[in-house]
Amino acid sequence: MEAHDHDHHPMLTDEVMPGYYEIMEIAVRELLIEKTLINPSEIRRQIEVLDSRTPALGAKVVARAWVDPGFRARLLANGRTACEELGISFYDDTQLIVLENTDKVHNLIVCTLCSCYPRSVLGLPPDWYKAKPYRARVVKEPRAVLEEFGTHIPDDVEICVSDSTAMIRYLVLPQRPAGTDDLSEEQLAALVTRDAMIGVVRVEI
Amino acid sequence: MSVADSAHASSGLRAVKALCEESDFKVGDRVRIAMRFPIGHYRVPTYVRGKQGVVKMILNPMAINNEEEGYGRNAGIKGRYYRVGILLSELWPGYTGPPQDQLVIEVFETWLERI
């Protein structure tokens, strides 16, 4: 393959040569544009949609569930419609199941086949979530993996690993930490991290 | 039985359900995930094939059969996914953690065998 500059690919910013699949994506994208099946502003818009999704949305959902028992019940019954109440759309047409952590069960999520992730509410997954060590190990020795994240789960608490390989996306509803009774909903949301909603850490003050 | 079902039963009315309208498996049913290794990409990871578990949730509505869809043979065929719980001690002989630890995974009905 000849080296060439990428002046005709204004969206490409890497300085290294693109890989095989990246080149295929560019070729397909440019063909679709050339055939006027999609237009560049639709692609830009979709990137804006993705960029607007961050763990702050998930944190807002969790904090609302902590302060509003009715919302919590609706969230556990149907994760998607409850998030939609807060204006969070499911642009990828996935359903969402919210897994509640309790004194009896600790949930965490993984996708062993690829990197399925609740992007609508959390944005892009962290690199370690997509990497093989996490995907391979967390279904086999979840307690050891959790310890590496600094999370100790006592033996009388069940570990429930949800492998998200097919239709549904999952979000963990962490336990509200003790000593937060006088915090506002916004202050509570600020405590909730991405990793807590994947289930690899607890929410701490 | 749902509220609507019991109301109909008490009034003597009964709507006959279409084939496949009700799920093949119910929550609590014990199932085995089939030990098959077809060529191609499937959404059932190999590590759960042949393992036994319990249906934890029925996922409605029915969804496209991705295995057929992936090979251009869909013809609108649909089926159900189930959330199946499998104990880690069943998945990994020699698992040293507490016996209640489990994995839950969505499995399409064509992969499930009743036990």
PDB file of C-alpha atoms in Angstrom:
ATOM      1  CA  MET A   1       0.000   0.000   0.000  1.00  0.00           C
ATOM      2  CA  GLU A   2       1.380   3.390  -0.956  1.00  0.00           C
ATOM      3  CA  ALA A   3       1.804   5.989   1.705  1.00  0.00           C
ATOM      4  CA  HIS A   4      -0.133   9.156   1.002  1.00  0.00           C
ATOM      5  CA  ASP A   5      -1.372  12.092   2.937  1.00  0.00           C
ATOM      6  CA  HIS A   6      -4.990  12.366   3.927  1.00  0.00           C
ATOM      7  CA  ASP A   7      -5.968  15.777   2.711  1.00  0.00           C
ATOM      8  CA  HIS A   8      -9.063  14.290   1.098  1.00  0.00           C
ATOM      9  CA  HIS A   9     -10.162  12.779   4.453  1.00  0.00           C
ATOM     10  CA  PRO A  10     -10.752  15.800   6.628  1.00  0.00           C
ATOM     11  CA  MET A  11     -12.258  13.656   9.426  1.00  0.00           C
ATOM     12  CA  LEU A  12      -9.121  11.568   9.779  1.00  0.00           C
ATOM     13  CA  THR A  13      -6.864  12.959  12.467  1.00  0.00           C
ATOM     14  CA  ASP A  14      -4.452  10.128  13.292  1.00  0.00           C
ATOM     15  CA  GLU A  15      -0.914  10.585  12.096  1.00  0.00           C
ATOM     16  CA  VAL A  16      -0.356   6.857  11.651  1.00  0.00           C
ATOM     17  CA  MET A  17      -1.590   4.923   8.628  1.00  0.00           C
ATOM     18  CA  PRO A  18      -5.167   3.707   9.075  1.00  0.00           C
ATOM     19  CA  GLY A  19      -5.641  -0.031   9.493  1.00  0.00           C
ATOM     20  CA  TYR A  20      -7.537  -2.420   7.236  1.00  0.00           C
ATOM     21  CA  TYR A  21     -10.944  -1.963   8.867  1.00  0.00           C
ATOM     22  CA  GLU A  22     -10.529   1.783   9.138  1.00  0.00           C
ATOM     23  CA  ILE A  23      -9.829   1.982   5.409  1.00  0.00           C
ATOM     24  CA  MET A  24     -12.856  -0.222   4.736  1.00  0.00           C
ATOM     25  CA  GLU A  25     -15.020   2.062   6.893  1.00  0.00           C
ATOM     26  CA  ILE A  26     -13.797   5.143   5.027  1.00  0.00           C
ATOM     27  CA  ALA A  27     -14.404   3.482   1.661  1.00  0.00           C
ATOM     28  CA  VAL A  28     -17.947   2.400   2.587  1.00  0.00           C
ATOM     29  CA  ARG A  29     -18.739   5.777   4.113  1.00  0.00           C
ATOM     30  CA  GLU A  30     -17.519   7.646   1.035  1.00  0.00           C
ATOM     31  CA  LEU A  31     -19.429   5.320  -1.268  1.00  0.00           C
ATOM     32  CA  LEU A  32     -22.632   5.846   0.715  1.00  0.00           C
ATOM     33  CA  ILE A  33     -22.135   9.610   0.466  1.00  0.00           C
ATOM     34  CA  GLU A  34     -21.303   9.418  -3.231  1.00  0.00           C
ATOM     35  CA  LYS A  35     -24.504   7.452  -3.857  1.00  0.00           C
ATOM     36  CA  THR A  36     -26.383  10.059  -1.752  1.00  0.00           C
ATOM     37  CA  LEU A  37     -27.722   7.369   0.585  1.00  0.00           C
ATOM     38  CA  ILE A  38     -26.427   9.361   3.537  1.00  0.00           C
ATOM     39  CA  ASN A  39     -24.912  12.808   3.738  1.00  0.00           C
ATOM     40  CA  PRO A  40     -21.936  14.133   5.700  1.00  0.00           C
ATOM     41  CA  SER A  41     -24.085  16.149   8.051  1.00  0.00           C
ATOM     42  CA  GLU A  42     -25.922  12.988   9.144  1.00  0.00           C
ATOM     43  CA  ILE A  43     -22.591  11.434  10.078  1.00  0.00           C
ATOM     44  CA  ARG A  44     -21.559  14.564  11.938  1.00  0.00           C
ATOM     45  CA  ARG A  45     -24.900  14.587  13.739  1.00  0.00           C
ATOM     46  CA  GLN A  46     -24.475  10.970  14.857  1.00  0.00           C
ATOM     47  CA  ILE A  47     -21.010  11.755  16.209  1.00  0.00           C
ATOM     48  CA  GLU A  48     -22.573  14.616  18.160  1.00  0.00           C
ATOM     49  CA  VAL A  49     -25.152  12.188  19.554  1.00  0.00           C
ATOM     50  CA  LEU A  50     -22.386   9.836  20.715  1.00  0.00           C
ATOM     51  CA  ASP A  51     -20.304  12.669  22.152  1.00  0.00           C
ATOM     52  CA  SER A  52     -23.266  13.962  24.143  1.00  0.00           C
ATOM     53  CA  ARG A  53     -23.563  10.671  26.041  1.00  0.00           C
ATOM     54  CA  THR A  54     -21.443  10.597  29.170  1.00  0.00           C
ATOM     55  CA  PRO A  55     -21.584   8.878  32.570  1.00  0.00           C
ATOM     56  CA  ALA A  56     -23.154  12.080  33.915  1.00  0.00           C
ATOM     57  CA  LEU A  57     -26.438  10.896  32.376  1.00  0.00           C
ATOM     58  CA  GLY A  58     -26.248   7.545  34.166  1.00  0.00           C
ATOM     59  CA  ALA A  59     -25.324   9.320  37.403  1.00  0.00           C
ATOM     60  CA  LYS A  60     -28.440  11.465  37.090  1.00  0.00           C
ATOM     61  CA  VAL A  61     -30.554   8.312  36.670  1.00  0.00           C
ATOM     62  CA  VAL A  62     -28.966   6.675  39.727  1.00  0.00           C
ATOM     63  CA  ALA A  63     -29.373   9.751  41.932  1.00  0.00           C
ATOM     64  CA  ARG A  64     -33.026  10.071  40.922  1.00  0.00           C
ATOM     65  CA  ALA A  65     -33.591   6.404  41.784  1.00  0.00           C
ATOM     66  CA  TRP A  66     -32.024   6.972  45.212  1.00  0.00           C
ATOM     67  CA  VAL A  67     -34.272   9.903  46.094  1.00  0.00           C
ATOM     68  CA  ASP A  68     -37.516   8.877  44.363  1.00  0.00           C
ATOM     69  CA  PRO A  69     -38.850   5.380  45.221  1.00  0.00           C
ATOM     70  CA  GLY A  70     -41.506   5.606  42.493  1.00  0.00           C
ATOM     71  CA  PHE A  71     -38.867   6.341  39.864  1.00  0.00           C
ATOM     72  CA  ARG A  72     -36.671   3.562  41.253  1.00  0.00           C
ATOM     73  CA  ALA A  73     -39.539   1.074  40.859  1.00  0.00           C
ATOM     74  CA  ARG A  74     -40.200   2.199  37.282  1.00  0.00           C
ATOM     75  CA  LEU A  75     -36.473   2.073  36.487  1.00  0.00           C
ATOM     76  CA  LEU A  76     -36.178  -1.508  37.701  1.00  0.00           C
ATOM     77  CA  ALA A  77     -39.344  -2.490  35.827  1.00  0.00           C
ATOM     78  CA  ASN A  78     -38.237  -0.923  32.531  1.00  0.00           C
ATOM     79  CA  GLY A  79     -34.870   0.794  32.359  1.00  0.00           C
ATOM     80  CA  ARG A  80     -35.436   2.367  28.985  1.00  0.00           C
ATOM     81  CA  THR A  81     -38.785   4.048  29.594  1.00  0.00           C
ATOM     82  CA  ALA A  82     -37.624   5.354  32.988  1.00  0.00           C
ATOM     83  CA  CYS A  83     -34.504   6.907  31.411  1.00  0.00           C
ATOM     84  CA  GLU A  84     -36.683   8.376  28.682  1.00  0.00           C
ATOM     85  CA  GLU A  85     -38.621  10.174  31.440  1.00  0.00           C
ATOM     86  CA  LEU A  86     -35.379  12.062  32.126  1.00  0.00           C
ATOM     87  CA  GLY A  87     -34.961  12.937  28.454  1.00  0.00           C
ATOM     88  CA  ILE A  88     -32.380  10.233  27.708  1.00  0.00           C
ATOM     89  CA  SER A  89     -33.238   8.760  24.309  1.00  0.00           C
ATOM     90  CA  PHE A  90     -32.211   5.311  23.087  1.00  0.00           C
ATOM     91  CA  TYR A  91     -30.883   6.296  19.690  1.00  0.00           C
ATOM     92  CA  ASP A  92     -29.561   2.764  19.077  1.00  0.00           C
ATOM     93  CA  ASP A  93     -32.961   1.179  19.771  1.00  0.00           C
ATOM     94  CA  THR A  94     -31.696  -1.047  22.574  1.00  0.00           C
ATOM     95  CA  GLN A  95     -33.592  -2.008  25.699  1.00  0.00           C
ATOM     96  CA  LEU A  96     -32.084  -1.410  29.129  1.00  0.00           C
ATOM     97  CA  ILE A  97     -32.250  -3.626  32.193  1.00  0.00           C
ATOM     98  CA  VAL A  98     -31.167  -1.987  35.437  1.00  0.00           C
ATOM     99  CA  LEU A  99     -29.557  -4.361  37.933  1.00  0.00           C
ATOM    100  CA  GLU A 100     -29.885  -3.272  41.545  1.00  0.00           C
ATOM    101  CA  ASN A 101     -27.076  -3.925  43.992  1.00  0.00           C
ATOM    102  CA  THR A 102     -28.255  -4.821  47.489  1.00  0.00           C
ATOM    103  CA  ASP A 103     -26.865  -6.258  50.724  1.00  0.00           C
ATOM    104  CA  LYS A 104     -27.443  -9.703  49.175  1.00  0.00           C
ATOM    105  CA  VAL A 105     -26.246  -9.342  45.579  1.00  0.00           C
ATOM    106  CA  HIS A 106     -23.523  -7.435  43.765  1.00  0.00           C
ATOM    107  CA  ASN A 107     -24.013  -7.056  40.011  1.00  0.00           C
ATOM    108  CA  LEU A 108     -21.437  -6.288  37.394  1.00  0.00           C
ATOM    109  CA  ILE A 109     -21.531  -6.259  33.624  1.00  0.00           C
ATOM    110  CA  VAL A 110     -19.315  -7.447  30.787  1.00  0.00           C
ATOM    111  CA  CYS A 111     -19.618  -8.326  27.126  1.00  0.00           C
ATOM    112  CA  THR A 112     -17.470 -11.363  26.438  1.00  0.00           C
ATOM    113  CA  LEU A 113     -18.167 -11.384  22.699  1.00  0.00           C
ATOM    114  CA  CYS A 114     -17.411  -7.732  21.956  1.00  0.00           C
ATOM    115  CA  SER A 115     -18.076  -4.539  23.865  1.00  0.00           C
ATOM    116  CA  CYS A 116     -21.867  -4.153  24.249  1.00  0.00           C
ATOM    117  CA  TYR A 117     -22.322  -1.294  26.688  1.00  0.00           C
ATOM    118  CA  PRO A 118     -25.173   1.029  27.720  1.00  0.00           C
ATOM    119  CA  ARG A 119     -23.881   3.836  25.504  1.00  0.00           C
ATOM    120  CA  SER A 120     -27.162   5.746  25.598  1.00  0.00           C
ATOM    121  CA  VAL A 121     -26.667   6.424  29.314  1.00  0.00           C
ATOM    122  CA  LEU A 122     -22.891   6.067  29.818  1.00  0.00           C
ATOM    123  CA  GLY A 123     -21.289   7.095  26.525  1.00  0.00           C
ATOM    124  CA  LEU A 124     -18.291   5.206  25.192  1.00  0.00           C
ATOM    125  CA  PRO A 125     -16.916   2.283  27.219  1.00  0.00           C
ATOM    126  CA  PRO A 126     -13.499   2.526  28.869  1.00  0.00           C
ATOM    127  CA  ASP A 127     -10.634   0.743  27.118  1.00  0.00           C
ATOM    128  CA  TRP A 128     -10.301  -1.899  29.842  1.00  0.00           C
ATOM    129  CA  TYR A 129     -13.957  -2.875  29.345  1.00  0.00           C
ATOM    130  CA  LYS A 130     -13.219  -3.676  25.693  1.00  0.00           C
ATOM    131  CA  ALA A 131      -9.911  -5.396  26.412  1.00  0.00           C
ATOM    132  CA  LYS A 132      -9.627  -9.186  26.509  1.00  0.00           C
ATOM    133  CA  PRO A 133      -8.241  -9.557  30.047  1.00  0.00           C
ATOM    134  CA  TYR A 134     -11.367  -8.043  31.650  1.00  0.00           C
ATOM    135  CA  ARG A 135     -13.751  -9.853  29.294  1.00  0.00           C
ATOM    136  CA  ALA A 136     -12.098 -13.221  29.791  1.00  0.00           C
ATOM    137  CA  ARG A 137     -11.435 -13.021  33.512  1.00  0.00           C
ATOM    138  CA  VAL A 138     -14.516 -11.371  34.947  1.00  0.00           C
ATOM    139  CA  VAL A 139     -16.765 -14.309  34.053  1.00  0.00           C
ATOM    140  CA  LYS A 140     -14.279 -16.774  35.535  1.00  0.00           C
ATOM    141  CA  GLU A 141     -12.872 -15.089  38.624  1.00  0.00           C
ATOM    142  CA  PRO A 142     -15.036 -12.010  39.237  1.00  0.00           C
ATOM    143  CA  ARG A 143     -13.994 -11.670  42.878  1.00  0.00           C
ATOM    144  CA  ALA A 144     -10.295 -11.551  41.979  1.00  0.00           C
ATOM    145  CA  VAL A 145     -10.988  -8.937  39.272  1.00  0.00           C
ATOM    146  CA  LEU A 146     -13.048  -6.864  41.715  1.00  0.00           C
ATOM    147  CA  GLU A 147     -10.225  -6.996  44.274  1.00  0.00           C
ATOM    148  CA  GLU A 148      -7.916  -5.540  41.615  1.00  0.00           C
ATOM    149  CA  PHE A 149     -10.353  -2.634  41.311  1.00  0.00           C
ATOM    150  CA  GLY A 150     -10.116  -2.291  45.104  1.00  0.00           C
ATOM    151  CA  THR A 151     -13.567  -3.773  45.680  1.00  0.00           C
ATOM    152  CA  HIS A 152     -13.981  -6.475  48.296  1.00  0.00           C
ATOM    153  CA  ILE A 153     -17.291  -8.300  48.226  1.00  0.00           C
ATOM    154  CA  PRO A 154     -17.941 -10.414  51.346  1.00  0.00           C
ATOM    155  CA  ASP A 155     -18.590 -14.122  50.792  1.00  0.00           C
ATOM    156  CA  ASP A 156     -22.199 -13.840  51.989  1.00  0.00           C
ATOM    157  CA  VAL A 157     -22.987 -11.457  49.108  1.00  0.00           C
ATOM    158  CA  GLU A 158     -23.772 -13.162  45.792  1.00  0.00           C
ATOM    159  CA  ILE A 159     -21.826 -12.049  42.743  1.00  0.00           C
ATOM    160  CA  CYS A 160     -24.007 -11.825  39.642  1.00  0.00           C
ATOM    161  CA  VAL A 161     -22.113 -11.216  36.405  1.00  0.00           C
ATOM    162  CA  SER A 162     -24.333 -10.240  33.472  1.00  0.00           C
ATOM    163  CA  ASP A 163     -22.774 -11.110  30.107  1.00  0.00           C
ATOM    164  CA  SER A 164     -24.337  -8.684  27.647  1.00  0.00           C
ATOM    165  CA  THR A 165     -23.932 -10.510  24.359  1.00  0.00           C
ATOM    166  CA  ALA A 166     -27.226 -10.201  22.556  1.00  0.00           C
ATOM    167  CA  MET A 167     -30.182  -7.803  22.688  1.00  0.00           C
ATOM    168  CA  ILE A 168     -30.199  -5.979  25.992  1.00  0.00           C
ATOM    169  CA  ARG A 169     -27.919  -3.419  27.584  1.00  0.00           C
ATOM    170  CA  TYR A 170     -27.368  -3.327  31.339  1.00  0.00           C
ATOM    171  CA  LEU A 171     -26.768  -0.617  33.906  1.00  0.00           C
ATOM    172  CA  VAL A 172     -25.889  -1.315  37.532  1.00  0.00           C
ATOM    173  CA  LEU A 173     -27.802   0.651  40.161  1.00  0.00           C
ATOM    174  CA  PRO A 174     -25.215   0.940  42.931  1.00  0.00           C
ATOM    175  CA  GLN A 175     -26.100   1.070  46.619  1.00  0.00           C
ATOM    176  CA  ARG A 176     -26.475   4.546  48.078  1.00  0.00           C
ATOM    177  CA  PRO A 177     -23.635   5.058  50.516  1.00  0.00           C
ATOM    178  CA  ALA A 178     -24.389   5.627  54.196  1.00  0.00           C
ATOM    179  CA  GLY A 179     -24.123   9.162  55.526  1.00  0.00           C
ATOM    180  CA  THR A 180     -25.622  10.830  52.450  1.00  0.00           C
ATOM    181  CA  ASP A 181     -29.053  11.603  53.886  1.00  0.00           C
ATOM    182  CA  ASP A 182     -28.583  15.351  53.759  1.00  0.00           C
ATOM    183  CA  LEU A 183     -27.163  15.497  50.214  1.00  0.00           C
ATOM    184  CA  SER A 184     -29.198  16.951  47.364  1.00  0.00           C
ATOM    185  CA  GLU A 185     -29.964  14.957  44.233  1.00  0.00           C
ATOM    186  CA  GLU A 186     -27.253  16.889  42.372  1.00  0.00           C
ATOM    187  CA  GLN A 187     -24.712  16.219  45.114  1.00  0.00           C
ATOM    188  CA  LEU A 188     -25.600  12.531  45.055  1.00  0.00           C
ATOM    189  CA  ALA A 189     -25.189  12.394  41.267  1.00  0.00           C
ATOM    190  CA  ALA A 190     -21.691  13.841  41.641  1.00  0.00           C
ATOM    191  CA  LEU A 191     -20.713  10.787  43.736  1.00  0.00           C
ATOM    192  CA  VAL A 192     -21.752   8.242  41.100  1.00  0.00           C
ATOM    193  CA  THR A 193     -18.919   7.141  38.829  1.00  0.00           C
ATOM    194  CA  ARG A 194     -18.907   5.279  35.541  1.00  0.00           C
ATOM    195  CA  ASP A 195     -17.149   2.292  37.127  1.00  0.00           C
ATOM    196  CA  ALA A 196     -19.829   2.055  39.824  1.00  0.00           C
ATOM    197  CA  MET A 197     -22.480   1.763  37.111  1.00  0.00           C
ATOM    198  CA  ILE A 198     -20.495  -1.031  35.432  1.00  0.00           C
ATOM    199  CA  GLY A 199     -20.354  -2.643  38.861  1.00  0.00           C
ATOM    200  CA  VAL A 200     -16.609  -2.877  39.441  1.00  0.00           C
ATOM    201  CA  VAL A 201     -16.586  -0.423  42.349  1.00  0.00           C
ATOM    202  CA  ARG A 202     -19.018   0.829  44.978  1.00  0.00           C
ATOM    203  CA  VAL A 203     -20.115   4.423  45.320  1.00  0.00           C
ATOM    204  CA  GLU A 204     -18.170   6.009  48.138  1.00  0.00           C
ATOM    205  CA  ILE A 205     -18.287   9.398  49.805  1.00  0.00           C
TER     206      ILE A 205
ATOM    207  CA  MET B   1     -51.678 -15.966  35.439  1.00  0.00           C
ATOM    208  CA  SER B   2     -52.113 -12.287  34.705  1.00  0.00           C
ATOM    209  CA  VAL B   3     -54.986 -10.188  35.997  1.00  0.00           C
ATOM    210  CA  ALA B   4     -56.542 -10.183  32.537  1.00  0.00           C
ATOM    211  CA  ASP B   5     -56.282 -13.989  32.281  1.00  0.00           C
ATOM    212  CA  SER B   6     -57.974 -14.547  35.634  1.00  0.00           C
ATOM    213  CA  ALA B   7     -60.751 -12.080  34.771  1.00  0.00           C
ATOM    214  CA  HIS B   8     -61.444 -14.030  31.607  1.00  0.00           C
ATOM    215  CA  ALA B   9     -61.294 -17.361  33.408  1.00  0.00           C
ATOM    216  CA  SER B  10     -63.823 -16.219  36.001  1.00  0.00           C
ATOM    217  CA  SER B  11     -66.234 -14.997  33.334  1.00  0.00           C
ATOM    218  CA  GLY B  12     -65.943 -18.236  31.389  1.00  0.00           C
ATOM    219  CA  LEU B  13     -64.325 -16.528  28.408  1.00  0.00           C
ATOM    220  CA  ARG B  14     -61.133 -17.934  27.009  1.00  0.00           C
ATOM    221  CA  ALA B  15     -59.117 -16.541  24.136  1.00  0.00           C
ATOM    222  CA  VAL B  16     -57.088 -19.268  22.454  1.00  0.00           C
ATOM    223  CA  LYS B  17     -53.487 -18.193  22.151  1.00  0.00           C
ATOM    224  CA  ALA B  18     -51.633 -18.495  18.864  1.00  0.00           C
ATOM    225  CA  LEU B  19     -48.697 -20.845  18.561  1.00  0.00           C
ATOM    226  CA  CYS B  20     -45.580 -19.259  20.084  1.00  0.00           C
ATOM    227  CA  GLU B  21     -47.655 -16.502  21.659  1.00  0.00           C
ATOM    228  CA  GLU B  22     -46.686 -17.879  25.048  1.00  0.00           C
ATOM    229  CA  SER B  23     -43.053 -18.495  25.830  1.00  0.00           C
ATOM    230  CA  ASP B  24     -41.712 -22.050  25.670  1.00  0.00           C
ATOM    231  CA  PHE B  25     -39.968 -21.652  29.000  1.00  0.00           C
ATOM    232  CA  LYS B  26     -41.125 -20.067  32.243  1.00  0.00           C
ATOM    233  CA  VAL B  27     -39.140 -18.322  34.944  1.00  0.00           C
ATOM    234  CA  GLY B  28     -37.629 -20.987  37.175  1.00  0.00           C
ATOM    235  CA  ASP B  29     -37.425 -23.673  34.467  1.00  0.00           C
ATOM    236  CA  ARG B  30     -34.181 -25.627  34.471  1.00  0.00           C
ATOM    237  CA  VAL B  31     -32.508 -25.641  31.067  1.00  0.00           C
ATOM    238  CA  ARG B  32     -29.365 -26.782  29.350  1.00  0.00           C
ATOM    239  CA  ILE B  33     -27.668 -24.657  26.712  1.00  0.00           C
ATOM    240  CA  ALA B  34     -27.132 -26.819  23.655  1.00  0.00           C
ATOM    241  CA  MET B  35     -23.692 -28.254  22.980  1.00  0.00           C
ATOM    242  CA  ARG B  36     -23.470 -27.277  19.310  1.00  0.00           C
ATOM    243  CA  PHE B  37     -20.642 -25.751  17.377  1.00  0.00           C
ATOM    244  CA  PRO B  38     -22.053 -24.482  14.091  1.00  0.00           C
ATOM    245  CA  ILE B  39     -19.679 -22.596  11.833  1.00  0.00           C
ATOM    246  CA  GLY B  40     -20.143 -18.840  11.945  1.00  0.00           C
ATOM    247  CA  HIS B  41     -20.680 -16.123  14.490  1.00  0.00           C
ATOM    248  CA  TYR B  42     -23.244 -16.855  17.193  1.00  0.00           C
ATOM    249  CA  ARG B  43     -24.320 -14.899  20.218  1.00  0.00           C
ATOM    250  CA  VAL B  44     -23.938 -17.881  22.505  1.00  0.00           C
ATOM    251  CA  PRO B  45     -20.339 -17.838  23.726  1.00  0.00           C
ATOM    252  CA  THR B  46     -18.680 -21.247  23.680  1.00  0.00           C
ATOM    253  CA  TYR B  47     -17.984 -21.142  27.426  1.00  0.00           C
ATOM    254  CA  VAL B  48     -21.686 -21.563  28.242  1.00  0.00           C
ATOM    255  CA  ARG B  49     -22.462 -24.329  25.737  1.00  0.00           C
ATOM    256  CA  GLY B  50     -23.507 -27.585  27.361  1.00  0.00           C
ATOM    257  CA  LYS B  51     -23.985 -25.888  30.746  1.00  0.00           C
ATOM    258  CA  GLN B  52     -27.107 -26.077  32.898  1.00  0.00           C
ATOM    259  CA  GLY B  53     -28.933 -23.116  34.328  1.00  0.00           C
ATOM    260  CA  VAL B  54     -32.249 -21.611  35.351  1.00  0.00           C
ATOM    261  CA  VAL B  55     -34.501 -19.218  33.415  1.00  0.00           C
ATOM    262  CA  LYS B  56     -34.439 -15.918  35.332  1.00  0.00           C
ATOM    263  CA  MET B  57     -36.396 -13.703  32.937  1.00  0.00           C
ATOM    264  CA  ILE B  58     -38.353 -13.959  29.697  1.00  0.00           C
ATOM    265  CA  LEU B  59     -37.396 -11.185  27.305  1.00  0.00           C
ATOM    266  CA  ASN B  60     -40.387  -9.857  25.399  1.00  0.00           C
ATOM    267  CA  PRO B  61     -41.275  -9.006  22.735  1.00  0.00           C
ATOM    268  CA  MET B  62     -39.978 -11.700  20.429  1.00  0.00           C
ATOM    269  CA  ALA B  63     -36.908 -10.781  18.438  1.00  0.00           C
ATOM    270  CA  ILE B  64     -35.525 -11.603  15.014  1.00  0.00           C
ATOM    271  CA  ASN B  65     -33.671 -14.896  14.875  1.00  0.00           C
ATOM    272  CA  ASN B  66     -30.201 -13.471  14.407  1.00  0.00           C
ATOM    273  CA  GLU B  67     -28.688 -16.787  13.431  1.00  0.00           C
ATOM    274  CA  GLU B  68     -30.971 -16.995  10.416  1.00  0.00           C
ATOM    275  CA  GLU B  69     -30.793 -13.265   9.779  1.00  0.00           C
ATOM    276  CA  GLY B  70     -27.009 -13.355   9.717  1.00  0.00           C
ATOM    277  CA  TYR B  71     -27.089 -15.768   6.802  1.00  0.00           C
ATOM    278  CA  GLY B  72     -29.841 -14.045   4.861  1.00  0.00           C
ATOM    279  CA  ARG B  73     -32.453 -16.678   5.730  1.00  0.00           C
ATOM    280  CA  ASN B  74     -34.529 -14.687   8.149  1.00  0.00           C
ATOM    281  CA  ALA B  75     -37.912 -14.547   6.392  1.00  0.00           C
ATOM    282  CA  GLY B  76     -39.226 -12.731   9.451  1.00  0.00           C
ATOM    283  CA  ILE B  77     -38.676 -15.646  11.818  1.00  0.00           C
ATOM    284  CA  LYS B  78     -38.800 -14.506  15.435  1.00  0.00           C
ATOM    285  CA  GLY B  79     -38.226 -16.091  18.799  1.00  0.00           C
ATOM    286  CA  ARG B  80     -37.533 -15.245  22.390  1.00  0.00           C
ATOM    287  CA  TYR B  81     -34.416 -14.576  24.347  1.00  0.00           C
ATOM    288  CA  TYR B  82     -34.261 -15.683  27.968  1.00  0.00           C
ATOM    289  CA  ARG B  83     -31.983 -14.496  30.746  1.00  0.00           C
ATOM    290  CA  VAL B  84     -30.459 -17.714  31.982  1.00  0.00           C
ATOM    291  CA  GLY B  85     -28.568 -17.886  35.281  1.00  0.00           C
ATOM    292  CA  ILE B  86     -25.688 -20.356  35.460  1.00  0.00           C
ATOM    293  CA  LEU B  87     -23.746 -20.967  38.668  1.00  0.00           C
ATOM    294  CA  LEU B  88     -20.052 -20.181  38.335  1.00  0.00           C
ATOM    295  CA  SER B  89     -19.326 -23.567  39.915  1.00  0.00           C
ATOM    296  CA  GLU B  90     -21.232 -25.160  36.989  1.00  0.00           C
ATOM    297  CA  LEU B  91     -19.302 -23.076  34.453  1.00  0.00           C
ATOM    298  CA  TRP B  92     -15.893 -23.575  35.987  1.00  0.00           C
ATOM    299  CA  PRO B  93     -15.238 -26.837  37.812  1.00  0.00           C
ATOM    300  CA  GLY B  94     -12.935 -25.921  40.665  1.00  0.00           C
ATOM    301  CA  TYR B  95     -14.478 -22.472  41.190  1.00  0.00           C
ATOM    302  CA  THR B  96     -13.420 -21.520  44.683  1.00  0.00           C
ATOM    303  CA  GLY B  97     -15.810 -18.628  45.401  1.00  0.00           C
ATOM    304  CA  PRO B  98     -19.107 -18.866  47.283  1.00  0.00           C
ATOM    305  CA  PRO B  99     -21.544 -21.396  45.747  1.00  0.00           C
ATOM    306  CA  GLN B 100     -24.249 -18.822  44.993  1.00  0.00           C
ATOM    307  CA  ASP B 101     -22.063 -16.762  42.618  1.00  0.00           C
ATOM    308  CA  GLN B 102     -23.533 -16.812  39.136  1.00  0.00           C
ATOM    309  CA  LEU B 103     -23.449 -15.557  35.592  1.00  0.00           C
ATOM    310  CA  VAL B 104     -26.578 -14.428  33.777  1.00  0.00           C
ATOM    311  CA  ILE B 105     -26.706 -14.358  29.997  1.00  0.00           C
ATOM    312  CA  GLU B 106     -29.286 -13.845  27.257  1.00  0.00           C
ATOM    313  CA  VAL B 107     -29.813 -17.028  25.266  1.00  0.00           C
ATOM    314  CA  PHE B 108     -32.034 -17.435  22.219  1.00  0.00           C
ATOM    315  CA  GLU B 109     -34.688 -20.146  22.546  1.00  0.00           C
ATOM    316  CA  THR B 110     -33.251 -22.343  19.788  1.00  0.00           C
ATOM    317  CA  TRP B 111     -30.254 -22.981  22.064  1.00  0.00           C
ATOM    318  CA  LEU B 112     -32.247 -24.108  25.104  1.00  0.00           C
ATOM    319  CA  GLU B 113     -33.085 -27.688  26.084  1.00  0.00           C
ATOM    320  CA  ARG B 114     -35.481 -28.529  28.873  1.00  0.00           C
ATOM    321  CA  ILE B 115     -34.051 -30.689  31.666  1.00  0.00           C
TER     322      ILE B 115
END
